[in-house]
mmCIF file of C-alpha atoms in Angstrom:
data_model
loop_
_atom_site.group_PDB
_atom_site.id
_atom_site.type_symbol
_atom_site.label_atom_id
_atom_site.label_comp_id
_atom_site.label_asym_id
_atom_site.label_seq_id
_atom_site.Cartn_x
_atom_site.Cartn_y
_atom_site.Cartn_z
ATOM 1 C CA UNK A 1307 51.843 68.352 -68.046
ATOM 2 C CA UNK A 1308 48.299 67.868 -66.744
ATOM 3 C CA UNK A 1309 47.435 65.319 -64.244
ATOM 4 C CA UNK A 1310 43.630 63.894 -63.786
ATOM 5 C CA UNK A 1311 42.405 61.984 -60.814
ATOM 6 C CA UNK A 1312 39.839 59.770 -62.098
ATOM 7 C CA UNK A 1313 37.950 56.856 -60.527
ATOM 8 C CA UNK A 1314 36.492 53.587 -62.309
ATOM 9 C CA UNK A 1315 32.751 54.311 -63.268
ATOM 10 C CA UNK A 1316 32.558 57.747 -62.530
ATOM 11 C CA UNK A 1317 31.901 60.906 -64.655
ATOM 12 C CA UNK A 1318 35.652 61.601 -64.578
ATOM 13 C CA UNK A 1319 35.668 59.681 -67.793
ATOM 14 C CA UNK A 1320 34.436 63.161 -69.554
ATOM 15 C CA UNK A 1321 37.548 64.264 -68.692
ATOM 16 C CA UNK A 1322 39.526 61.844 -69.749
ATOM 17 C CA UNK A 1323 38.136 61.553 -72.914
ATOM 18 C CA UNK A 1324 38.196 65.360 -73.797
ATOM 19 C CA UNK A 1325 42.224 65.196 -72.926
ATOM 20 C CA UNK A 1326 42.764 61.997 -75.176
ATOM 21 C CA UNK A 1327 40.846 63.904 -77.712
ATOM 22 C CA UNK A 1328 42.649 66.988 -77.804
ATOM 23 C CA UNK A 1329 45.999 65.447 -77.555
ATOM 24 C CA UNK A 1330 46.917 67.534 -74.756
ATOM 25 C CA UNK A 1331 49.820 66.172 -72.519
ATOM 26 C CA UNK A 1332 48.881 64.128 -69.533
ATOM 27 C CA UNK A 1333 48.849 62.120 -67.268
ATOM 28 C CA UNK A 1334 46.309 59.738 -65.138
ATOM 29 C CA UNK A 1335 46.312 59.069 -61.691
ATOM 30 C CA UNK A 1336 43.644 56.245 -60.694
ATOM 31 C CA UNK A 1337 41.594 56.488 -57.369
ATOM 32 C CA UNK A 1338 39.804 53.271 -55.963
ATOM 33 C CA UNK A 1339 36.721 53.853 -54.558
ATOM 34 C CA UNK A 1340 36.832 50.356 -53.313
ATOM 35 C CA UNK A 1341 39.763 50.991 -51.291
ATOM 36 C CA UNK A 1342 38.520 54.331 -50.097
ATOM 37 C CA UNK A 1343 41.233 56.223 -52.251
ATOM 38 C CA UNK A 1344 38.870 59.557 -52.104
ATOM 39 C CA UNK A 1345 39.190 59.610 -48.697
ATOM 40 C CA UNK A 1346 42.661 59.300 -47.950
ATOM 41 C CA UNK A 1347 44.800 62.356 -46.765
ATOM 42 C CA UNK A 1348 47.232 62.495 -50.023
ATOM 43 C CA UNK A 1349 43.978 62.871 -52.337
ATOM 44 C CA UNK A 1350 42.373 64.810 -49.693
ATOM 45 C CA UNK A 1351 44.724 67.446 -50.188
ATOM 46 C CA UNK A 1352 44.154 67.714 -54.100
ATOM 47 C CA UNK A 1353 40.653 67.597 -53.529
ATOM 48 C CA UNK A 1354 38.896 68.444 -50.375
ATOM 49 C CA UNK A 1355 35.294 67.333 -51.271
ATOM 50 C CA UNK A 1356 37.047 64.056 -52.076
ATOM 51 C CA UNK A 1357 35.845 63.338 -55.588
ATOM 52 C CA UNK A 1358 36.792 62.942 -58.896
ATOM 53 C CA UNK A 1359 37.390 64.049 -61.243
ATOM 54 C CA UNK A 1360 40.565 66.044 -60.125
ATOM 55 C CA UNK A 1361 42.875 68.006 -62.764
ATOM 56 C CA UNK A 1362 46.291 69.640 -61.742
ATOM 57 C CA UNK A 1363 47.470 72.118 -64.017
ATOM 58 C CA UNK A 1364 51.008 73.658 -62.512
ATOM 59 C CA UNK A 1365 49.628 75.218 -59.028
ATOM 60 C CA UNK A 1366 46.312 75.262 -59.906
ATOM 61 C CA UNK A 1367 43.889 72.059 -58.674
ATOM 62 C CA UNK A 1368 40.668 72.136 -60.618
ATOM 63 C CA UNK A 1369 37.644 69.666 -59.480
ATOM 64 C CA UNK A 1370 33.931 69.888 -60.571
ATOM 65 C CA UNK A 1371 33.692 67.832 -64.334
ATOM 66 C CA UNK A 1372 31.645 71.406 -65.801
ATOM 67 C CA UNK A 1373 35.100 73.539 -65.061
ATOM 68 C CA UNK A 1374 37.334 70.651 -65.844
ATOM 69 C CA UNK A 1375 35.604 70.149 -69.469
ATOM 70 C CA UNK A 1376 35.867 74.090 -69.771
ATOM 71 C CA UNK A 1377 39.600 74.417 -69.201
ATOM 72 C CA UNK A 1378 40.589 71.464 -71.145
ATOM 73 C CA UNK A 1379 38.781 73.136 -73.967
ATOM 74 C CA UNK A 1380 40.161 76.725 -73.593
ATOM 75 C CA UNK A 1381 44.166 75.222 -73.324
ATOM 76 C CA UNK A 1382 43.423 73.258 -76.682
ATOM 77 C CA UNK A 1383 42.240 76.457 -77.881
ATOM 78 C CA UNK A 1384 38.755 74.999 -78.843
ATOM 79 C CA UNK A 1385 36.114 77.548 -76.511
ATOM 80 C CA UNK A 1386 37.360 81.019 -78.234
ATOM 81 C CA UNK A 1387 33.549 82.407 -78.645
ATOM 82 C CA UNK A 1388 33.443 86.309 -79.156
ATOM 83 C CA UNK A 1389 30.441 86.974 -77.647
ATOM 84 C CA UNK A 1390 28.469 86.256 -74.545
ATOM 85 C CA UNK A 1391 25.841 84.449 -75.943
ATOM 86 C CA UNK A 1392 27.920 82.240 -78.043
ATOM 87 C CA UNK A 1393 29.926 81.051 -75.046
ATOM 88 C CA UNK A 1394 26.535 80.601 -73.272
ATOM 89 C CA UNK A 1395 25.412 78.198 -76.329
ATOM 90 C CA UNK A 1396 28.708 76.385 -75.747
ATOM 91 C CA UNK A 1397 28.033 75.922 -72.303
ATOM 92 C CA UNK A 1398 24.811 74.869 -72.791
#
């Protein structure tokens, strides 16, 4: 099961869309921003930079919404281009 960190109003809501729209298993942890959630030591130790969006897969913590988007799409088996610059026109 996947876990995402997201916060209200932020651009972790990418995220969370492209897991409700894969139908991948997961989960949702909410940060408050008002409560200075990004900066406390618990989600300090996900994510350093202290931001969100956040995404726990097993071991692995993944931050940054561009590598996020990018593994959510490659575990739902949707980013299977053969050739360099098909992947680049997916990335673009």
């Amino acid at each position: 099961m996947l876990t995402l960190y997201v916060a209200k109003n932020t651009i972790a809501v990418a995220a969370h869309i492209a897991l409700q729209e894969t139908g991948l298993p997961y989960q949702v942890k909410w940060i408050s921003f008002a409560e200075s959630g990004q900066r406390s030591p618990d989600f300090l130790s996900i994510n350093p930079k202290g931001r969100v969006p956040a995404l726990i897969s097993g071991d692995d913590v993944i931050t940054e919404t561009p590598a996020i988007l990018e593994f959510i799409a490659e575990t739902a088996g949707l980013f299977i281009p053969s050739s360099i610059s098909a992947r680049a026109r997916v990335r673009e």
